[in-house]
């Protein structure tokens, strides 16, 4: 089964109704039925968030591909040039785009595909099966087996670190976890205040000290977290450009100092990547990765860009899993990254009925 058919069968509304009926028949106890329904409702909500958040990317990618197939029934060299342009503009990256086109040309020849719609399906299969088959860690889950679990958020200026700390705090708190925030951006005016406001909005604790050494604050924060039995510690950090050596050294120092309190902290080091920065963002992440061992990427502001193909480029260039995706500015606009929902939002949206 091709990817598009798989996604349709997994997420289409018709199937959901049938599944719901099936569930109702099987689960006899009322309580259990209720629980199932809540799970299904949440699933539906998350799917809708992906669809809305990926509106622009879908417009720039899937809809353009569809239009291209409609106006060119037969595939020729010009058709491939057009596809190439669409992929590059979706920020798949030049190298990967060329690789994908080459593979599509070769498979189309072997399978004797000349119809443009069939070719689009082949292209999509190649793009995303390639994604799933790339090496590196693919797990999007956070491992909470350490108590506290320490999560460090890093990235360049304005990428969405502080907002993501708040969104994660909200998510973990709603899962019943005791959450502590460390306001590691101690020097920028207004930074501590910004996170303090978020902490009170979400209803979690915060440790902060303006103009204080960030590594020392992390030391104090982790001690507090151990003493007071927090489940999760989220560490906000100052935005830093990857070419500022002093600031990059500071990041490495934060990690070293944390390890004096908890030897394997931070358990997660997430690079917060603004989807609008495209290929530059990937180059930045690569330099951060040389400075501290990153464990994953959070893509933010996906709702405001048509560069949805960046997910592919991240996998290609960084071999790091995307763990969360930011789909809006609100506290609840952060989702665990789910490849199938992402692809459904990017490729089909509400057009599959
Ligand atoms: N639309 C949208 N906006 C976002 C998202 N994530 C963050 N933002 C916005 O991006 C802007 C910057 O966010 P911050 O969280 O302050 O970024 P930061 O990385 O902490 O910035 P510095 O501390 O200055 O480096 C804010 O206006 C956020 O509301 C998202 O997923 N979608
Ligand atoms: Mg910030």
Short mmCIF file of C-alpha atoms and ligand atoms in Angstrom, two decimals:
data_model
loop_
_atom_site.label_atom_id
_atom_site.label_comp_id
_atom_site.label_asym_id
_atom_site.label_seq_id
_atom_site.Cartn_x
_atom_site.Cartn_y
_atom_site.Cartn_z
CA UNK A 1 0.00 0.00 0.00
CA UNK A 2 1.32 3.47 -0.91
CA UNK A 3 1.78 6.12 1.77
CA UNK A 4 -1.25 8.19 0.75
CA UNK A 5 -3.60 5.16 0.92
CA UNK A 6 -2.08 4.17 4.26
CA UNK A 7 -2.70 7.64 5.71
CA UNK A 8 -6.24 7.72 4.36
CA UNK A 9 -7.05 4.37 5.90
CA UNK A 10 -5.47 5.36 9.20
CA UNK A 11 -7.09 8.74 9.68
CA UNK A 12 -10.18 9.02 7.46
CA UNK A 13 -13.33 10.09 9.33
CA UNK A 14 -15.48 7.31 7.83
CA UNK A 15 -13.18 4.67 9.27
CA UNK A 16 -13.21 6.38 12.65
CA UNK A 17 -17.03 6.14 12.82
CA UNK A 18 -16.91 2.43 12.03
CA UNK A 19 -14.16 1.93 14.58
CA UNK A 20 -16.15 3.78 17.21
CA UNK A 21 -19.16 1.53 16.61
CA UNK A 22 -16.93 -1.49 16.88
CA UNK A 23 -15.48 -0.24 20.16
CA UNK A 24 -18.93 0.45 21.56
CA UNK A 25 -20.05 -3.06 20.75
CA UNK A 26 -17.02 -4.68 22.31
CA UNK A 27 -16.62 -2.66 25.48
CA UNK A 28 -19.58 -3.45 27.65
CA UNK A 29 -18.93 -1.51 30.78
CA UNK A 30 -20.04 2.11 30.58
CA UNK A 31 -16.95 3.44 32.33
CA UNK A 32 -14.62 1.85 29.83
CA UNK A 33 -16.59 3.18 26.89
CA UNK A 34 -16.20 6.68 28.33
CA UNK A 35 -12.45 6.28 28.67
CA UNK A 36 -12.11 5.06 25.08
CA UNK A 37 -14.13 8.01 23.83
CA UNK A 38 -11.94 10.51 25.62
CA UNK A 39 -8.85 8.98 24.06
CA UNK A 40 -10.45 9.08 20.60
CA UNK A 41 -11.60 12.67 21.08
CA UNK A 42 -8.07 13.70 22.07
CA UNK A 43 -6.64 11.89 19.06
CA UNK A 44 -9.09 13.74 16.81
CA UNK A 45 -8.16 17.06 18.46
CA UNK A 46 -4.45 16.45 17.97
CA UNK A 47 -5.02 15.48 14.33
CA UNK A 48 -6.97 18.72 13.78
CA UNK A 49 -4.10 20.69 15.31
CA UNK A 50 -1.66 19.12 12.89
CA UNK A 51 -4.00 19.85 9.98
CA UNK A 52 -4.46 23.53 10.92
CA UNK A 53 -0.83 24.02 11.91
CA UNK A 54 0.34 22.65 8.57
CA UNK A 55 -2.09 24.67 6.40
CA UNK A 56 0.68 26.78 4.89
CA UNK A 57 3.04 23.89 4.32
CA UNK A 58 0.29 21.87 2.66
CA UNK A 59 -0.49 24.84 0.40
CA UNK A 60 3.18 25.09 -0.59
CA UNK A 61 3.77 21.37 -1.08
CA UNK A 62 0.89 18.92 -1.56
CA UNK A 63 -1.43 21.40 -3.27
CA UNK A 64 1.28 22.56 -5.64
CA UNK A 65 2.12 18.97 -6.51
CA UNK A 66 -1.54 18.26 -7.19
CA UNK A 67 -1.88 21.34 -9.40
CA UNK A 68 1.21 20.36 -11.30
CA UNK A 69 -0.18 16.89 -11.98
CA UNK A 70 -3.48 18.34 -13.14
CA UNK A 71 -1.89 20.70 -15.65
CA UNK A 72 0.69 18.16 -16.89
CA UNK A 73 -0.75 14.73 -17.40
CA UNK A 74 2.45 13.28 -18.80
CA UNK A 75 5.78 13.30 -17.04
CA UNK A 76 8.80 14.79 -18.80
CA UNK A 77 12.03 16.54 -17.84
CA UNK A 78 10.24 19.81 -17.26
CA UNK A 79 7.92 18.04 -14.82
CA UNK A 80 10.90 16.89 -12.79
CA UNK A 81 12.32 20.44 -12.80
CA UNK A 82 9.05 21.68 -11.37
CA UNK A 83 9.04 19.04 -8.65
CA UNK A 84 12.60 19.96 -7.79
CA UNK A 85 11.59 23.56 -7.31
CA UNK A 86 8.64 22.63 -5.09
CA UNK A 87 10.87 20.48 -2.87
CA UNK A 88 13.53 23.13 -2.53
CA UNK A 89 10.96 25.79 -1.70
CA UNK A 90 9.46 23.47 0.93
CA UNK A 91 12.96 23.46 2.48
CA UNK A 92 13.75 19.81 1.96
CA UNK A 93 17.33 20.96 1.23
CA UNK A 94 19.25 20.87 -2.04
CA UNK A 95 21.24 17.67 -1.50
CA UNK A 96 18.27 15.65 -0.34
CA UNK A 97 16.05 17.07 -3.10
CA UNK A 98 18.52 15.96 -5.75
CA UNK A 99 18.78 12.53 -4.13
CA UNK A 100 14.98 12.15 -4.04
CA UNK A 101 14.56 13.28 -7.67
CA UNK A 102 17.26 10.90 -8.84
CA UNK A 103 15.60 7.98 -7.08
CA UNK A 104 12.17 8.96 -8.41
CA UNK A 105 13.44 9.18 -11.99
CA UNK A 106 15.08 5.79 -11.69
CA UNK A 107 12.08 4.05 -10.09
CA UNK A 108 9.63 5.69 -12.54
CA UNK A 109 11.69 4.32 -15.40
CA UNK A 110 11.87 0.84 -13.88
CA UNK A 111 8.14 0.78 -13.14
CA UNK A 112 7.24 2.44 -16.43
CA UNK A 113 5.34 5.27 -14.75
CA UNK A 114 4.45 8.10 -17.13
CA UNK A 115 1.24 9.38 -15.54
CA UNK A 116 1.83 12.48 -13.41
CA UNK A 117 -0.50 11.53 -10.53
CA UNK A 118 1.09 8.11 -10.20
CA UNK A 119 4.46 9.79 -10.26
CA UNK A 120 3.49 12.13 -7.41
CA UNK A 121 2.48 9.11 -5.33
CA UNK A 122 5.81 7.46 -6.07
CA UNK A 123 7.68 10.65 -5.12
CA UNK A 124 5.87 10.87 -1.78
CA UNK A 125 6.60 7.22 -1.00
CA UNK A 126 10.27 7.70 -1.77
CA UNK A 127 10.49 10.88 0.33
CA UNK A 128 8.91 9.49 3.47
CA UNK A 129 9.97 5.88 3.33
CA UNK A 130 13.47 7.28 2.99
CA UNK A 131 12.78 9.35 6.12
CA UNK A 132 11.71 6.35 8.14
CA UNK A 133 14.68 4.30 6.97
CA UNK A 134 17.43 6.80 7.82
CA UNK A 135 19.69 5.77 10.68
CA UNK A 136 19.93 7.38 14.11
CA UNK A 137 17.58 7.41 17.03
CA UNK A 138 13.98 7.61 15.99
CA UNK A 139 12.28 7.61 19.37
CA UNK A 140 10.24 10.71 20.08
CA UNK A 141 9.49 9.70 23.66
CA UNK A 142 10.97 11.36 26.71
CA UNK A 143 12.33 8.81 29.17
CA UNK A 144 11.10 9.75 32.63
CA UNK A 145 12.82 6.92 34.48
CA UNK A 146 15.26 9.30 36.22
CA UNK A 147 13.83 11.32 39.04
CA UNK A 148 14.11 14.18 38.48
CA UNK A 149 14.28 14.07 34.70
CA UNK A 150 16.28 17.11 33.62
CA UNK A 151 15.49 18.69 30.25
CA UNK A 152 17.71 21.45 28.87
CA UNK A 153 16.41 23.72 26.11
CA UNK A 154 18.87 25.50 23.86
CA UNK A 155 18.89 27.44 20.63
CA UNK A 156 19.55 30.76 18.94
CA UNK A 157 17.82 34.01 19.90
CA UNK A 158 14.06 34.10 19.56
CA UNK A 159 13.63 30.50 18.41
CA UNK A 160 10.90 29.81 20.98
CA UNK A 161 12.81 28.32 23.94
CA UNK A 162 10.96 30.10 26.74
CA UNK A 163 7.55 29.48 25.19
CA UNK A 164 8.44 25.81 24.70
CA UNK A 165 9.53 25.52 28.36
CA UNK A 166 6.08 26.81 29.31
CA UNK A 167 4.29 24.50 26.88
CA UNK A 168 6.24 21.47 28.11
CA UNK A 169 5.61 22.44 31.74
CA UNK A 170 1.92 22.61 30.97
CA UNK A 171 1.96 19.22 29.27
CA UNK A 172 3.92 17.49 32.04
CA UNK A 173 1.89 19.12 34.81
CA UNK A 174 -1.31 17.88 33.20
CA UNK A 175 0.22 14.39 33.32
CA UNK A 176 0.44 14.79 37.10
CA UNK A 177 4.15 15.52 37.29
CA UNK A 178 5.78 17.90 39.78
CA UNK A 179 7.61 20.42 37.59
CA UNK A 180 10.38 22.91 38.38
CA UNK A 181 11.54 25.59 35.93
CA UNK A 182 15.07 27.00 36.02
CA UNK A 183 15.26 30.50 34.55
CA UNK A 184 18.71 30.06 33.02
CA UNK A 185 18.47 33.23 30.90
CA UNK A 186 19.67 35.37 33.79
CA UNK A 187 21.15 38.39 32.01
CA UNK A 188 18.70 39.54 29.31
CA UNK A 189 16.36 42.20 30.58
CA UNK A 190 12.84 40.86 30.97
CA UNK A 191 13.80 37.21 30.47
CA UNK A 192 13.31 36.14 34.08
CA UNK A 193 10.04 38.05 34.27
CA UNK A 194 8.79 36.38 31.07
CA UNK A 195 9.37 32.88 32.46
CA UNK A 196 8.01 33.84 35.88
CA UNK A 197 4.74 34.92 34.28
CA UNK A 198 4.56 31.62 32.40
CA UNK A 199 5.29 29.67 35.60
CA UNK A 200 2.39 31.28 37.42
CA UNK A 201 0.08 30.88 34.42
CA UNK A 202 0.88 27.17 34.19
CA UNK A 203 0.99 26.77 37.97
CA UNK A 204 4.49 25.34 38.40
CA UNK A 205 7.48 26.37 40.53
CA UNK A 206 10.45 28.37 39.29
CA UNK A 207 13.93 29.13 40.52
CA UNK A 208 15.46 32.38 39.28
CA UNK A 209 18.11 34.94 40.17
CA UNK A 210 18.74 37.87 37.87
CA UNK A 211 22.30 38.58 36.69
CA UNK A 212 23.52 35.37 38.35
CA UNK A 213 25.81 32.84 36.71
CA UNK A 214 23.47 30.47 34.77
CA UNK A 215 25.53 27.37 35.60
CA UNK A 216 25.42 28.20 39.33
CA UNK A 217 21.67 28.68 39.09
CA UNK A 218 21.37 25.25 37.49
CA UNK A 219 23.45 23.80 40.33
CA UNK A 220 21.06 25.34 42.90
CA UNK A 221 18.03 24.28 40.85
CA UNK A 222 19.04 20.64 40.58
CA UNK A 223 19.81 20.49 44.34
CA UNK A 224 16.36 21.89 45.05
CA UNK A 225 14.79 19.40 42.63
CA UNK A 226 16.50 16.48 44.38
CA UNK A 227 15.70 17.71 47.88
CA UNK A 228 12.08 18.49 47.12
CA UNK A 229 11.47 15.47 44.87
CA UNK A 230 10.49 17.11 41.62
CA UNK A 231 9.70 14.77 38.72
CA UNK A 232 10.81 17.08 35.92
CA UNK A 233 13.16 20.05 35.70
CA UNK A 234 12.94 22.26 32.62
CA UNK A 235 15.91 24.54 32.05
CA UNK A 236 15.45 27.68 29.96
CA UNK A 237 18.65 29.16 28.55
CA UNK A 238 19.64 32.43 26.91
CA UNK A 239 19.48 32.62 23.13
CA UNK A 240 22.99 32.33 21.69
CA UNK A 241 24.44 32.43 18.23
CA UNK A 242 26.46 29.38 17.40
CA UNK A 243 29.50 31.48 16.43
CA UNK A 244 29.81 33.22 19.81
CA UNK A 245 32.43 31.11 21.48
CA UNK A 246 31.98 32.56 24.97
CA UNK A 247 28.29 31.75 24.99
CA UNK A 248 28.78 28.28 23.57
CA UNK A 249 31.39 27.60 26.28
CA UNK A 250 28.85 28.75 28.84
CA UNK A 251 26.44 26.10 27.57
CA UNK A 252 29.05 23.38 27.96
CA UNK A 253 29.75 24.69 31.46
CA UNK A 254 26.04 24.49 32.37
CA UNK A 255 26.10 20.80 31.44
CA UNK A 256 29.33 20.17 33.39
CA UNK A 257 28.02 21.87 36.51
CA UNK A 258 24.68 20.04 36.33
CA UNK A 259 26.59 16.77 36.35
CA UNK A 260 28.13 17.65 39.70
CA UNK A 261 24.65 17.30 41.18
CA UNK A 262 23.15 14.60 38.92
CA UNK A 263 25.84 12.65 37.05
CA UNK A 264 23.88 11.92 33.87
CA UNK A 265 22.00 15.24 33.66
CA UNK A 266 20.64 16.65 31.47
CA UNK A 267 18.67 13.58 30.43
CA UNK A 268 17.41 15.45 27.39
CA UNK A 269 19.11 18.33 25.59
CA UNK A 270 16.70 19.74 23.08
CA UNK A 271 17.59 22.15 20.31
CA UNK A 272 14.73 24.53 19.65
CA UNK A 273 14.58 25.19 15.93
CA UNK A 274 12.40 27.89 14.40
CA UNK A 275 10.94 26.32 11.22
CA UNK A 276 11.22 29.69 9.46
CA UNK A 277 15.02 29.60 9.63
CA UNK A 278 15.08 26.61 7.27
CA UNK A 279 18.49 25.30 6.29
CA UNK A 280 20.28 27.88 8.48
CA UNK A 281 18.57 26.38 11.49
CA UNK A 282 20.00 23.01 10.60
CA UNK A 283 23.52 24.41 10.33
CA UNK A 284 23.07 26.05 13.74
CA UNK A 285 21.88 22.80 15.32
CA UNK A 286 24.90 21.01 13.95
CA UNK A 287 27.26 23.41 15.74
CA UNK A 288 25.29 23.17 18.99
CA UNK A 289 25.55 19.39 18.68
CA UNK A 290 29.33 19.68 18.61
CA UNK A 291 29.22 21.66 21.87
CA UNK A 292 26.78 19.55 23.89
CA UNK A 293 25.29 16.12 23.15
CA UNK A 294 21.83 16.98 21.83
CA UNK A 295 19.14 14.33 22.16
CA UNK A 296 16.42 15.84 20.03
CA UNK A 297 14.87 18.74 18.19
CA UNK A 298 11.77 20.77 18.86
CA UNK A 299 10.47 22.53 15.77
CA UNK A 300 8.62 25.71 16.58
CA UNK A 301 6.42 28.08 14.56
CA UNK A 302 5.49 25.40 12.05
CA UNK A 303 2.09 27.07 11.85
CA UNK A 304 3.60 30.24 10.40
CA UNK A 305 5.67 28.77 7.58
CA UNK A 306 5.35 26.83 4.36
CA UNK A 307 8.67 25.10 5.00
CA UNK A 308 7.23 21.79 6.20
CA UNK A 309 9.90 19.83 4.32
CA UNK A 310 12.42 20.86 6.97
CA UNK A 311 11.54 17.70 8.90
CA UNK A 312 13.16 15.68 6.13
CA UNK A 313 16.25 17.84 6.07
CA UNK A 314 16.66 17.54 9.85
CA UNK A 315 16.59 13.78 9.61
CA UNK A 316 19.00 13.83 6.69
CA UNK A 317 21.56 16.23 8.12
CA UNK A 318 21.34 15.82 11.88
CA UNK A 319 20.24 12.25 12.56
CA UNK A 320 18.31 13.49 15.57
CA UNK A 321 14.66 12.79 16.30
CA UNK A 322 12.14 15.62 16.23
CA UNK A 323 10.50 15.19 19.63
CA UNK A 324 7.94 17.98 19.69
CA UNK A 325 6.38 20.34 17.21
CA UNK A 326 5.09 23.86 17.97
CA UNK A 327 1.90 24.61 16.10
CA UNK A 328 0.90 27.96 17.60
CA UNK A 329 1.58 30.48 20.35
CA UNK A 330 -0.76 29.15 23.03
CA UNK A 331 0.30 27.04 25.96
CA UNK A 332 -1.49 24.02 24.47
CA UNK A 333 -0.03 24.43 20.96
CA UNK A 334 2.76 21.89 21.34
CA UNK A 335 2.42 18.27 20.33
CA UNK A 336 4.61 15.23 20.58
CA UNK A 337 5.93 14.69 17.08
CA UNK A 338 3.96 11.99 15.31
CA UNK A 339 5.19 11.22 11.82
CA UNK A 340 1.90 9.84 10.50
CA UNK A 341 -0.14 12.80 11.74
CA UNK A 342 2.47 15.16 10.39
CA UNK A 343 2.35 13.52 6.97
CA UNK A 344 -1.41 13.49 7.00
CA UNK A 345 -1.44 17.24 7.77
CA UNK A 346 1.21 17.96 5.17
CA UNK A 347 -0.17 15.80 2.38
CA UNK A 348 -3.92 15.46 2.83
CA UNK A 349 -5.43 17.83 5.40
CA UNK A 350 -9.18 17.80 4.97
CA UNK A 351 -9.07 16.78 1.31
CA UNK A 352 -9.23 13.01 1.63
CA UNK A 353 -12.97 12.37 1.90
N1 LIG B 1 3.18 30.99 15.86
C1 LIG B 1 4.03 30.47 16.77
N2 LIG B 1 4.77 31.31 17.52
C2 LIG B 1 5.63 30.78 18.42
C3 LIG B 1 5.78 29.38 18.58
N3 LIG B 1 6.72 29.18 19.54
C4 LIG B 1 7.13 30.40 19.95
N4 LIG B 1 6.48 31.39 19.29
C5 LIG B 1 6.65 32.84 19.40
O1 LIG B 1 8.00 33.19 19.12
C6 LIG B 1 8.38 34.35 19.86
C7 LIG B 1 9.69 34.09 20.58
O2 LIG B 1 9.47 33.11 21.57
P1 LIG B 1 10.36 32.95 22.89
O3 LIG B 1 9.85 31.75 23.58
O4 LIG B 1 10.43 34.21 23.67
O5 LIG B 1 11.76 32.66 22.22
P2 LIG B 1 13.17 32.45 22.96
O6 LIG B 1 13.91 31.43 22.17
O7 LIG B 1 12.98 32.18 24.40
O8 LIG B 1 13.82 33.88 22.75
P3 LIG B 1 15.17 34.45 23.46
O9 LIG B 1 15.06 34.11 24.90
O10 LIG B 1 15.12 35.91 23.19
O11 LIG B 1 16.32 33.79 22.80
C8 LIG B 1 7.20 34.65 20.79
O12 LIG B 1 6.45 35.69 20.24
C9 LIG B 1 6.41 33.34 20.80
O13 LIG B 1 5.04 33.56 21.05
C10 LIG B 1 4.99 28.51 17.74
O14 LIG B 1 5.07 27.27 17.78
N5 LIG B 1 4.15 29.11 16.86
MG1 LIG B 2 13.79 33.10 26.09
#
